[in-house]
Coordinates of C-alpha atoms in Angstrom, one line a residue:
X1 CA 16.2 -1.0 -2.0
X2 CA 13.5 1.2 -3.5
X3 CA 11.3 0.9 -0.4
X4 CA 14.3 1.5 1.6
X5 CA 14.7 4.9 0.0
X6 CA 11.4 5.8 0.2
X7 CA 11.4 4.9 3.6
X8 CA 14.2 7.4 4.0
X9 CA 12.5 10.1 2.4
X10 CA 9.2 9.9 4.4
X11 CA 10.8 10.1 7.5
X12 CA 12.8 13.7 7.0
X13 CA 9.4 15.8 6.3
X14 CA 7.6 14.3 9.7
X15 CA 10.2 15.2 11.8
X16 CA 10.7 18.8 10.6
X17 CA 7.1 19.2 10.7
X18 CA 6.7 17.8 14.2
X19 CA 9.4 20.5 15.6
X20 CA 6.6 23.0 14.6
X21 CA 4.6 24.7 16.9
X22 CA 0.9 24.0 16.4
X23 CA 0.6 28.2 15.6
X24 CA 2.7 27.7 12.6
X25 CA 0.7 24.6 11.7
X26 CA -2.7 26.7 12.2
X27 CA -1.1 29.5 9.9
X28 CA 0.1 27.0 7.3
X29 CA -3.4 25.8 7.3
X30 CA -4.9 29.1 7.0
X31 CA -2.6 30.0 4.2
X32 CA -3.9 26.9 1.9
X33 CA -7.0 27.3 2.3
X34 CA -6.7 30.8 1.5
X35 CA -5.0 29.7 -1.7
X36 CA -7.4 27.2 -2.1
X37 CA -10.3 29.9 -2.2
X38 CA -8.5 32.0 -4.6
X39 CA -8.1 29.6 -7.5
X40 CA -11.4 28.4 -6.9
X41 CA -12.6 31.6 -8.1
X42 CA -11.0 30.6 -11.2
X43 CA -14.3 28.7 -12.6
X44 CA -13.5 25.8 -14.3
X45 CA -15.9 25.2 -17.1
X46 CA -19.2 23.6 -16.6
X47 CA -20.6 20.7 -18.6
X48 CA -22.9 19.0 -16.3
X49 CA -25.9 21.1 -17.8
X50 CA -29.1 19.4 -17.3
X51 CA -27.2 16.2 -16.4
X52 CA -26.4 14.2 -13.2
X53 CA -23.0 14.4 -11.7
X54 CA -20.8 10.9 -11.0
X55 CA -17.5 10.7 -9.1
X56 CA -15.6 7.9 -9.2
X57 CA -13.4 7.6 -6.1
X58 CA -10.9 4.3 -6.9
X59 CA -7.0 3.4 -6.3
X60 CA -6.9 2.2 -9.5
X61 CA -8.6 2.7 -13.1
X62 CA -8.3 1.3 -16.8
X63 CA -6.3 2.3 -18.9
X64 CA -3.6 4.1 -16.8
X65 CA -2.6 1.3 -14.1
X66 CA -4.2 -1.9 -13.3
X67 CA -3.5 -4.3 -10.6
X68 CA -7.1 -6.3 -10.6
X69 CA -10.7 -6.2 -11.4
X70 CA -11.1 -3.1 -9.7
X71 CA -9.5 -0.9 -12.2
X72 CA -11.1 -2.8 -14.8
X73 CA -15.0 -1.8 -13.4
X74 CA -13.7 1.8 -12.5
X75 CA -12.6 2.0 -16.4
X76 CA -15.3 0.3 -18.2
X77 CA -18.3 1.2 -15.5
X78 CA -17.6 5.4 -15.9
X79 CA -17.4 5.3 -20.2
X80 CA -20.7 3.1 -20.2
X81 CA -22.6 5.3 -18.0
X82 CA -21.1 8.2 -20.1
X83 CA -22.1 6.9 -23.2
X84 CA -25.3 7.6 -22.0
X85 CA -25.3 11.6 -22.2
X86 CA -27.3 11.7 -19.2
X87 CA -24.8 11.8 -16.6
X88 CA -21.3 13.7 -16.3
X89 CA -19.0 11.4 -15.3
X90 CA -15.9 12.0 -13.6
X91 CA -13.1 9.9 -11.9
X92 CA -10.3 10.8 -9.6
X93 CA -7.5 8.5 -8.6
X94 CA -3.5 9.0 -7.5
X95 CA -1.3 9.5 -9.4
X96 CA 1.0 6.9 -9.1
X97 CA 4.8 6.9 -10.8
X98 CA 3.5 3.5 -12.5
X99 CA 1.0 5.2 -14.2
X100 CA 1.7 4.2 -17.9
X101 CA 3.8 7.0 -20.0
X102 CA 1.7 7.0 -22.7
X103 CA -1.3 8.4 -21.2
X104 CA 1.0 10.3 -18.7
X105 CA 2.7 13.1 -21.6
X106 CA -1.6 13.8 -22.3
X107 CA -2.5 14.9 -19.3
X108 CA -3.1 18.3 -18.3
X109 CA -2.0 20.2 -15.3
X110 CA -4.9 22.2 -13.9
X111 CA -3.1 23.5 -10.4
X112 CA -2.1 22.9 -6.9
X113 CA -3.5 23.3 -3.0
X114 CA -2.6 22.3 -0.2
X115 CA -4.6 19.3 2.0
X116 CA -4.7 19.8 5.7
X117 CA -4.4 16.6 7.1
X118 CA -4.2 16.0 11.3
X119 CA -1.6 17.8 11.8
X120 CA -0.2 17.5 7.9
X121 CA -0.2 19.8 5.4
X122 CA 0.8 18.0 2.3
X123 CA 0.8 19.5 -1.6
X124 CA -1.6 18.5 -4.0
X125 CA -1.5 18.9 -7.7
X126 CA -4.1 18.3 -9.8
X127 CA -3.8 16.7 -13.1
X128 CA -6.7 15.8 -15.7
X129 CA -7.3 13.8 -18.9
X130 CA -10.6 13.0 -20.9
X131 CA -11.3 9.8 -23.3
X132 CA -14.7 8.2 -23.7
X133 CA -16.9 11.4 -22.3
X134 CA -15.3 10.8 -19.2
X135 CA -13.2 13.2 -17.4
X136 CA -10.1 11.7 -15.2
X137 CA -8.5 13.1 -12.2
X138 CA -5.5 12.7 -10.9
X139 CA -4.3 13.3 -7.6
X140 CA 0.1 14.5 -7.4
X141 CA 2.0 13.9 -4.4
X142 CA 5.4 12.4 -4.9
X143 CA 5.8 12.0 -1.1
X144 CA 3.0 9.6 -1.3
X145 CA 2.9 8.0 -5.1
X146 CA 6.0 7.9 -6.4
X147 CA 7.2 4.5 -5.5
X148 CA 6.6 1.0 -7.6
X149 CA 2.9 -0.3 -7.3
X150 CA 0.0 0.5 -6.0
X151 CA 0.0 -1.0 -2.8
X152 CA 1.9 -2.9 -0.3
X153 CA 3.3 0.2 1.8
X154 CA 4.0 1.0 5.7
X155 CA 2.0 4.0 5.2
X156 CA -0.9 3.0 3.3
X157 CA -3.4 3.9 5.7
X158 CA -1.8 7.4 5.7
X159 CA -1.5 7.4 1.5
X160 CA -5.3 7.1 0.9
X161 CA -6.2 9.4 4.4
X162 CA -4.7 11.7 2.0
X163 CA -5.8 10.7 -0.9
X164 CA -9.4 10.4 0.5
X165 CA -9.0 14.2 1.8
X166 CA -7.4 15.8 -1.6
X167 CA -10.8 14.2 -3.3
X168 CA -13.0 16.5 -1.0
X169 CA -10.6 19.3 -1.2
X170 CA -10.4 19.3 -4.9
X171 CA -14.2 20.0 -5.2
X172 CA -14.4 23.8 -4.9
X173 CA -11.2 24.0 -7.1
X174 CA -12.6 22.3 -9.7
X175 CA -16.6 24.4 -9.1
X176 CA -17.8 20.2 -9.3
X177 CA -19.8 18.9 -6.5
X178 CA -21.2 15.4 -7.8
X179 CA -24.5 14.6 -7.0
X180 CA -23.3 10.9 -6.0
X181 CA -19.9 10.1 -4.9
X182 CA -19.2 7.1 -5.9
X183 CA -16.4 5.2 -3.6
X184 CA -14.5 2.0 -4.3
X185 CA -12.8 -0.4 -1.8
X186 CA -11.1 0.7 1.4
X187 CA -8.9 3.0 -0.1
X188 CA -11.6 5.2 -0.7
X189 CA -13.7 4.3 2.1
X190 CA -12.3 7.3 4.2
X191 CA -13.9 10.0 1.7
X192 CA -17.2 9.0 2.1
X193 CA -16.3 9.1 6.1
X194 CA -15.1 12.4 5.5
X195 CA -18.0 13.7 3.2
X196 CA -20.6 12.7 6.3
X197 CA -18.3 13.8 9.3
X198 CA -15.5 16.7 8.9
X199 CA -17.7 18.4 5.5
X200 CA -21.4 17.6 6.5
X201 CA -21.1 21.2 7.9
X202 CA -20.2 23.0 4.5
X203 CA -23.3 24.2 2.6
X204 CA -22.1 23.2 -0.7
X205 CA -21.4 19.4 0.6
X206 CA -24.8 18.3 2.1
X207 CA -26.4 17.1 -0.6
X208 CA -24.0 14.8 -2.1
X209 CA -25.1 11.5 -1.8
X210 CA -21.6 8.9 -1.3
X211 CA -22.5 4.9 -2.8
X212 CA -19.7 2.6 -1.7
X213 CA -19.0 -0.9 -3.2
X214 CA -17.2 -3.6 -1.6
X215 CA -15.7 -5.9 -4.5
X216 CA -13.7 -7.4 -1.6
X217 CA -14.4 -7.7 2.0
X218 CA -11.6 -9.6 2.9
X219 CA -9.7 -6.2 3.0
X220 CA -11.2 -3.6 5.2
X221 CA -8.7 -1.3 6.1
X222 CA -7.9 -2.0 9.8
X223 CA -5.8 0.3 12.0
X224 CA -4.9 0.4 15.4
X225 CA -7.2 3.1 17.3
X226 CA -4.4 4.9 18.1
X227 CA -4.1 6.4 15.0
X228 CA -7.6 7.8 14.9
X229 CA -6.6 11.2 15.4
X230 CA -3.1 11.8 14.6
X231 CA -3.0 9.3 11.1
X232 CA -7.0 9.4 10.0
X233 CA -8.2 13.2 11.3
X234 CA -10.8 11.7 13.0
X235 CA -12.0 12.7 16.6
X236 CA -14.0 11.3 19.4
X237 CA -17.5 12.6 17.8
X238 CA -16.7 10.5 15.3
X239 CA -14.8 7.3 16.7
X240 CA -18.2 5.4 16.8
X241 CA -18.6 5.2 13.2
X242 CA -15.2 3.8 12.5
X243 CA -14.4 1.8 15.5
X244 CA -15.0 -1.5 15.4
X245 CA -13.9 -5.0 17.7
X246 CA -11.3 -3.0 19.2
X247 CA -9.6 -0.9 16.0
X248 CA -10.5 1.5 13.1
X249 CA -12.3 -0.3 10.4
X250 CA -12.9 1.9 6.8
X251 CA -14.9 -0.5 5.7
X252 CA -17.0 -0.8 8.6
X253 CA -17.1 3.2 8.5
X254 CA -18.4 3.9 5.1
X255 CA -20.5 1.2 5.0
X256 CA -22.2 3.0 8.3
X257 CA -21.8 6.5 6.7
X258 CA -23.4 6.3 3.0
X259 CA -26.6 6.4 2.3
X260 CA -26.3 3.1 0.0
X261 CA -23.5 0.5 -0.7
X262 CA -23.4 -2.4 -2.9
X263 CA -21.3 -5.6 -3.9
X264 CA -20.0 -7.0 -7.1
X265 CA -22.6 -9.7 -7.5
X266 CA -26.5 -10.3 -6.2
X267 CA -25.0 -13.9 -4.3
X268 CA -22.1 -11.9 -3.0
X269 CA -24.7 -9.6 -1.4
X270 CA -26.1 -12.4 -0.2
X271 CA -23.1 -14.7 1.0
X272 CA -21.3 -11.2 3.2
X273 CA -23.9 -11.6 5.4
X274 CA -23.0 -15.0 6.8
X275 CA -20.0 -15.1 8.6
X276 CA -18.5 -17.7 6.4
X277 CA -17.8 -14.9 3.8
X278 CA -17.3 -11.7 5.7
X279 CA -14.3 -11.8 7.6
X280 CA -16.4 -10.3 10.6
X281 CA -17.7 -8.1 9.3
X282 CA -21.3 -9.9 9.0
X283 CA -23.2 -7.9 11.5
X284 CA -22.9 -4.6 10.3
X285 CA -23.7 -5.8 7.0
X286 CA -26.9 -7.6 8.2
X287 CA -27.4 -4.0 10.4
X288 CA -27.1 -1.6 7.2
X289 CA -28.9 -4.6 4.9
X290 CA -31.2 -2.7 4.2
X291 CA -29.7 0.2 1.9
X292 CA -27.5 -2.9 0.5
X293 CA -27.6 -3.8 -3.3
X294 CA -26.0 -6.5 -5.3
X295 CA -25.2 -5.8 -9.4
X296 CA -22.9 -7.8 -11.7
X297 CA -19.9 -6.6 -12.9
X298 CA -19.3 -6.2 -17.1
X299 CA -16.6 -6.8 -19.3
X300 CA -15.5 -4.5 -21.9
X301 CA -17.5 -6.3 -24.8
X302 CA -14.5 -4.5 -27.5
X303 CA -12.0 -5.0 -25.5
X304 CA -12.5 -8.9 -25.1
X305 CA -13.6 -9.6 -28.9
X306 CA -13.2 -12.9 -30.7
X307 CA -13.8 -11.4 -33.7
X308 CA -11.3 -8.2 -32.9
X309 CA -9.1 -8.7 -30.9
X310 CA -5.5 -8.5 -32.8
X311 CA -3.9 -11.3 -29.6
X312 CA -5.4 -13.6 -31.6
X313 CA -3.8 -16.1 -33.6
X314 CA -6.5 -15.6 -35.8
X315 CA -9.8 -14.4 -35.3
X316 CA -13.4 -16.4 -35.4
X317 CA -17.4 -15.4 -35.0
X318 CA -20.0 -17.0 -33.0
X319 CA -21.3 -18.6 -36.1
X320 CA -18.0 -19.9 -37.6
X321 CA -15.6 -21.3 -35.2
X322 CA -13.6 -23.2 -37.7
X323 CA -10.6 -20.4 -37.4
X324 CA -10.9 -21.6 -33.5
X325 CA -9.3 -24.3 -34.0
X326 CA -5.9 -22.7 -35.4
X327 CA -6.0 -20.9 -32.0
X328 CA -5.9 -24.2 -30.7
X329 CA -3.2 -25.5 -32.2
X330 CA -0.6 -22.3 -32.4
X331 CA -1.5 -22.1 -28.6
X332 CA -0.3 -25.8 -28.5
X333 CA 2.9 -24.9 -30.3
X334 CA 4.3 -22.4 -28.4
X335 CA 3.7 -24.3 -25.3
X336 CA 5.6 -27.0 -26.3
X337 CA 2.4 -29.6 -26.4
X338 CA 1.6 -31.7 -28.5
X339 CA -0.8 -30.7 -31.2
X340 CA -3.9 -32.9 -30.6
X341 CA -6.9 -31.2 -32.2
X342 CA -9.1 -33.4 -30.6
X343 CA -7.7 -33.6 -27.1
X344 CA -9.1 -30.8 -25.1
X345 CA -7.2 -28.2 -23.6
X346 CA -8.4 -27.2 -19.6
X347 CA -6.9 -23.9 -18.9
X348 CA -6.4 -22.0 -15.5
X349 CA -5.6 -18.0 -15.5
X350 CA -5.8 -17.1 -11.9
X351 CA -3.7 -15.4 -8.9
X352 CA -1.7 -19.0 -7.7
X353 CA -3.3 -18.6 -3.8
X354 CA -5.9 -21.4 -2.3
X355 CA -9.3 -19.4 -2.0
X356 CA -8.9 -19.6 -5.7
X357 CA -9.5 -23.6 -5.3
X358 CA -5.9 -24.5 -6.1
X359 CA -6.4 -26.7 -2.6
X360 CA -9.3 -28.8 -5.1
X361 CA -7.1 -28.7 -8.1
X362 CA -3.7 -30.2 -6.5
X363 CA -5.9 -32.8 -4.9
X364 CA -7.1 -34.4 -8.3
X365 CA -5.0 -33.0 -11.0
X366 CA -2.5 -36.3 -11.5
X367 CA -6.3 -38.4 -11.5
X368 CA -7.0 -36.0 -14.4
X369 CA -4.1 -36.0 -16.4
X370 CA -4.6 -39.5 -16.8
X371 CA -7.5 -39.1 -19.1
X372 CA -7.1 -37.5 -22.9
X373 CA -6.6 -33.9 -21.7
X374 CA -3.7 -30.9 -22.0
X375 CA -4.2 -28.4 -19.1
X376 CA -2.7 -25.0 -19.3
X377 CA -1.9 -22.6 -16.3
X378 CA -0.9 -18.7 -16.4
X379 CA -0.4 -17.2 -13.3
X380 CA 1.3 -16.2 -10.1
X381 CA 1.1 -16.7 -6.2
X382 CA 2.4 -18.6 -3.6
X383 CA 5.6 -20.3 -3.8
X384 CA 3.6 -23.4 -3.0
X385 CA 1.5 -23.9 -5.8
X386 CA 3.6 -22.2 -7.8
X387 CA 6.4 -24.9 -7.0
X388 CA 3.8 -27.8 -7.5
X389 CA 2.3 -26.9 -11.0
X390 CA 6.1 -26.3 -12.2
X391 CA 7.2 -30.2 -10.8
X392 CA 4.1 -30.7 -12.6
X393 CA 4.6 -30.0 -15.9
X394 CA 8.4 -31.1 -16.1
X395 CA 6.8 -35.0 -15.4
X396 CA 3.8 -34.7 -17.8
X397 CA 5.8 -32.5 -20.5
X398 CA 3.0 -33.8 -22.9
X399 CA -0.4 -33.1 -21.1
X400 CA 1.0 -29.6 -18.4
X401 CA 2.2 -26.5 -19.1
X402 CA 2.8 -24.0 -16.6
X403 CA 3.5 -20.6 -17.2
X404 CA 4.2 -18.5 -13.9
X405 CA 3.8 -15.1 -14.9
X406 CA 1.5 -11.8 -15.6
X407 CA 1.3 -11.7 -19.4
X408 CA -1.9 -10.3 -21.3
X409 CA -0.9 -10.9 -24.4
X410 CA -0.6 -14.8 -23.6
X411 CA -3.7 -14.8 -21.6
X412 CA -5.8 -14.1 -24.5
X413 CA -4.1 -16.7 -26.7
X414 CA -4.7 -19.3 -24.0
X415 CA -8.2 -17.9 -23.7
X416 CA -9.1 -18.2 -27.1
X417 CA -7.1 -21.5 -28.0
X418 CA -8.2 -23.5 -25.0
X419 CA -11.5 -25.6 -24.7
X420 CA -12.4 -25.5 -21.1
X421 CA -11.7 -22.8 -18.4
X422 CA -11.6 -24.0 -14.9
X423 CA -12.7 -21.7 -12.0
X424 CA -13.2 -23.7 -8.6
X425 CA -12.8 -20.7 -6.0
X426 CA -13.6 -20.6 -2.9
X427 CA -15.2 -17.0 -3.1
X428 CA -15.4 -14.9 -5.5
X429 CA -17.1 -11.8 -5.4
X430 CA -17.5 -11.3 -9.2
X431 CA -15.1 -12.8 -11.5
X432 CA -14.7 -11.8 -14.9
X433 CA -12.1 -14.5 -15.7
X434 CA -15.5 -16.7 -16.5
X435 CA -17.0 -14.5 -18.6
X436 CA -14.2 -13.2 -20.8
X437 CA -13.7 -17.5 -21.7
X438 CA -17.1 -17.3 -22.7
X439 CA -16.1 -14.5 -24.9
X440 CA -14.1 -16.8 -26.4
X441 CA -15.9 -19.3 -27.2
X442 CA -14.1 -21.7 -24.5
X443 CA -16.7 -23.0 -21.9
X444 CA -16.1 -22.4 -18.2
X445 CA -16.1 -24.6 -15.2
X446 CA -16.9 -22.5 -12.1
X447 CA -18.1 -23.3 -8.4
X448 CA -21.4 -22.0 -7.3
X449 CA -20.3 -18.7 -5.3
X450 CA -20.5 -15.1 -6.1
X451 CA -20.3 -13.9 -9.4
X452 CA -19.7 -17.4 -10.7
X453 CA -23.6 -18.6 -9.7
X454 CA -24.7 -15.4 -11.2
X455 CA -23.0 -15.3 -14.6
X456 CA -22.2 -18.8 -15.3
X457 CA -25.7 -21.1 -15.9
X458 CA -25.2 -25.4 -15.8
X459 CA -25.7 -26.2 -19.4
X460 CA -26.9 -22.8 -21.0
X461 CA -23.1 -21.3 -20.7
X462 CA -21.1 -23.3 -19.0
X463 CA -20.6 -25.9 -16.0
X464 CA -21.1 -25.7 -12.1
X465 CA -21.0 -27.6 -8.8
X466 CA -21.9 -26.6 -6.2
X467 CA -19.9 -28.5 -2.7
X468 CA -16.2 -27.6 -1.9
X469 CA -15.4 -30.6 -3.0
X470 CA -12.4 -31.9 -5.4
X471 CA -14.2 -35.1 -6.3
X472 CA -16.9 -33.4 -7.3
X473 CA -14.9 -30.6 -9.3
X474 CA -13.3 -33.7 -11.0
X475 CA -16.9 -35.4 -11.7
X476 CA -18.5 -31.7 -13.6
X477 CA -14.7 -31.9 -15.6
X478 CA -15.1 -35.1 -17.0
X479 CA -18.8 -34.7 -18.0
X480 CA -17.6 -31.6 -19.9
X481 CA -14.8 -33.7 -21.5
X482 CA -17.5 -36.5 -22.5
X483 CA -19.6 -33.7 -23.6
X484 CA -17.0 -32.3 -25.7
X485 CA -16.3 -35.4 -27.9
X486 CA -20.5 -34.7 -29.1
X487 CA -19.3 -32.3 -31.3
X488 CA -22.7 -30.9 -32.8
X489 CA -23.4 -30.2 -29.5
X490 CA -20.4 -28.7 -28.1
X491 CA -20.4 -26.2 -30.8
X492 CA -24.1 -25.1 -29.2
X493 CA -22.9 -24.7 -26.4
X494 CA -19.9 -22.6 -27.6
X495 CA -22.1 -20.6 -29.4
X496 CA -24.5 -20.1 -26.3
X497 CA -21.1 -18.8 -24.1
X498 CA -20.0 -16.6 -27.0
X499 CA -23.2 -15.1 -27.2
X500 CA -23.8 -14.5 -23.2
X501 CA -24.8 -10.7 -22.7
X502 CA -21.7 -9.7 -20.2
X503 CA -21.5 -6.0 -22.0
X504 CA -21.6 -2.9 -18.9
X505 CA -24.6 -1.9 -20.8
X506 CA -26.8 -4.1 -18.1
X507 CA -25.0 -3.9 -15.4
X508 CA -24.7 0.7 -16.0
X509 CA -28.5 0.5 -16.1
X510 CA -28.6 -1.3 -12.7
X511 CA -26.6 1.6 -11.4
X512 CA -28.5 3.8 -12.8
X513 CA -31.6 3.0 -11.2
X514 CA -29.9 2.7 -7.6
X515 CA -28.1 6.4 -8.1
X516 CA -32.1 7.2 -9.5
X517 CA -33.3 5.6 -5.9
X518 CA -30.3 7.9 -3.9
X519 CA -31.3 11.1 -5.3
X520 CA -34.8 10.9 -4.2

């Protein structure tokens, strides 16, 4: 019902505008910009003195609203390069109805334009809030963001045109032209298409450099060419850079336009190029290779704390893992297991959908739960799996609990009170999932793609194989489970997985160095 309504509402304001001539839609455009102008000589205050200038460009950012990883980097990413004093980072994102109230009552309303848009010319408020040295942006336009969610919408393409557009539009308003624009996924893909095509004319926009990274190619952001000029803004000059196997492709068009872009991982650099991981889009990658750059993603290091973090059951430290073990066995209480301290627990937090190697794990999961083992899965998907895993657990009440739902507070309990954490996926351009187990202290099992070859080592963190392979999955598992009866041993290897450097610190000095290489 609520997308019926919204539905509803979108269509009143196109077909009013449509009866306009295109005079009144000149003079309307006129108008704003004139508006525009005027606030703009409003200076806002300066306080990028002597430092470099970052925009984030992202759908989605920590801790306001969250639907994945990406909100996760955008958070965590911008306060660790701002820790450093030498940059002024900024982000800008929508300003969605979901956003969380708590943060929503602090923010501070700096003004309004209007964003000319095809033949659109759609109100833009401008909201800000600052935590961590970083400043946030956020983009109003109830037309557009004030729905449920994030995504999922008839009109996306149109939603993040717009969005794309207010981010440009809000520079001279706010007196901040980064020095790198910083762009996130396709939904953000159109403002660096936008900074080198409709702005590459304006003075005070040609030296912005725009970085894009992909942290998932699988969604690129494809529109029928039709819509070039009448959804995106974009004209026949420009159609080149966007068009691509017969429609518009974002992806494909920032990628072509920045002077940089990079992935989530050095293998998922890699892998894109092969057409096995790039859902087509492997020969412009291998084209623009070149100015491609693969860097890990972090983890908030606080955030995910084993000595900290208040989830707990209770908390323990690398070098006494003794209070682990109560983790272990509340976790096994309020799951309705059995409380075996010596049985290990095999936990699964993961989106329920096959290129997360459910396929492997179905295939061998009844051969498993024939040995000593409890496995343990949070998560939700496809009514397939999550159909199985639930048939599952009602015939091995004593070894399976499943748990289909989105609940952080559980997640870290299962993270810190299980043994083994089972990743098998298919792809996976990062992953954090296997590092925040080895924040706590519970060794991961991954499969050697992505992020999971670059953060998980056999033996020095964690387990990996290699082949798509269930049998093979099944083999690493029950070395780990033979492994884990050596206790002296395990407890080494715990330690080692604890101990593993995932912190931003790394991973913002990487970026450093490529934003460094940019502004050359």
């Amino acid at each position: 019902m609520a997308t019926a309504k919204t539905t509803t509402k979108t269509e009143t304001p196109k077909k009013e505008t449509s009866k306009k001539s295109a005079e009144a839609i000149t003079q309307s455009a006129k108008t704003s910009k004139t508006k525009a102008a005027a606030i703009s000589k409003k200076p806002i205050e300066n306080r990028s003195e002597g430092k470099k200038k970052i925009l984030f460009v992202a759908s989605e950012c920590t801790p306001f609203i969250q639907t994945g990883g990406l909100a996760e980097v955008i958070g965590s990413l911008s306060k660790a390069l701002a820790v450093t004093w030498r940059y002024d980072v900024r982000v800008v994102v929508p300003m969605y109805s979901d956003i969380k109230r708590e943060y929503r009552d602090k923010f501070t309303y700096l003004g309004n334009l209007y964003v000319h848009l095809a033949w659109r010319n759609q109100y833009c408020g401008i909201f800000t809030y600052e935590e961590n040295g970083v400043t946030f942006y956020f983009i109003d336009n109830e037309f557009y963001f004030k729905r449920p969610g994030c995504y999922g919408y008839f009109d996306d393409g149109e939603r993040f045109a717009f969005f794309s557009r207010s981010v440009l539009e809000i520079m001279p308003f706010l007196n901040f032209y980064p020095d790198v624009m910083h762009c996130h996924d396709w939904q953000a893909a159109l403002a660096a298409i936008y900074l080198k095509t409709n702005y590459c004319f304006r003075e005070e926009y040609q030296f912005i450099r725009a970085l894009f990274t992909i942290h998932n190619i699988e969604y690129q952001g494809q529109y029928s060419l039709d819509l070039l000029g009448d959804l995106f803004d974009i004209y026949g000059t420009y159609q080149y850079l966007v068009e691509y196997r017969n429609c518009i492709n974002l992806m494909k068009g920032a990628i072509e336009c920045c002077e940089a872009f990079s992935t989530v991982s050095p293998r998922y650099a890699q892998e894109i190029k092969d057409p096995y991981f790039a859902h087509g889009l492997d020969p412009i990658i291998r084209k623009n290779e070149f100015k491609l750059r693969g860097i890990l993603n972090g983890i908030d290091d606080v955030g995910y704390n084993c000595e900290l973090d208040k989830h707990l059951f209770a908390n323990f430290t690398p070098n006494d893992f003794s209070n682990k073990k109560i983790c272990k066995q509340e976790l096994q209480k309020i799951l309705g297991l059995p409380q075996k301290p010596d049985t290990p627990i095999i936990s699964m937090i993961t989106r329920l959908v096959s290129h997360k190697g459910l396929d492997l794990v179905t295939n061998v999961i009844e051969e498993l739960l024939q040995d000593d083992v409890q496995v343990v899965i949070l998560g939700t998907g496809d009514a397939h799996f999550e159909g199985f895993f639930s048939d599952l657990a009602y015939r091995y009440p004593d070894k399976m609990s499943t748990n289909i739902a989105f609940n952080g507070d559980l997640s870290r309990k299962i993270y810190s009170g299980s043994d083994i954490f089972l990743m098998p996926s298919k792809s996976e351009p990062c992953g954090l999932s296997q590092m925040i187990a080895c924040r706590y202290a519970t060794v991961p099992i991954v499969r050697e793609t992505g992020g999971l070859y670059d953060s998980i080592k056999p033996l020095e963190n964690g387990y990996t194989f290699a082949n798509y392979n269930a049998h093979d999955m099944l083999y690493v598992i029950r070395q780990a489970i033979k492994d884990y009866k050596k206790k002296s041993e395990w407890e080494k290897l715990m330690y080692r997985a604890v101990t593993a450097d995932f912190s931003w610190g790394h991973s913002a000095t990487e970026y450093e160095a490529l934003y460094s290489d940019m502004l050359k």
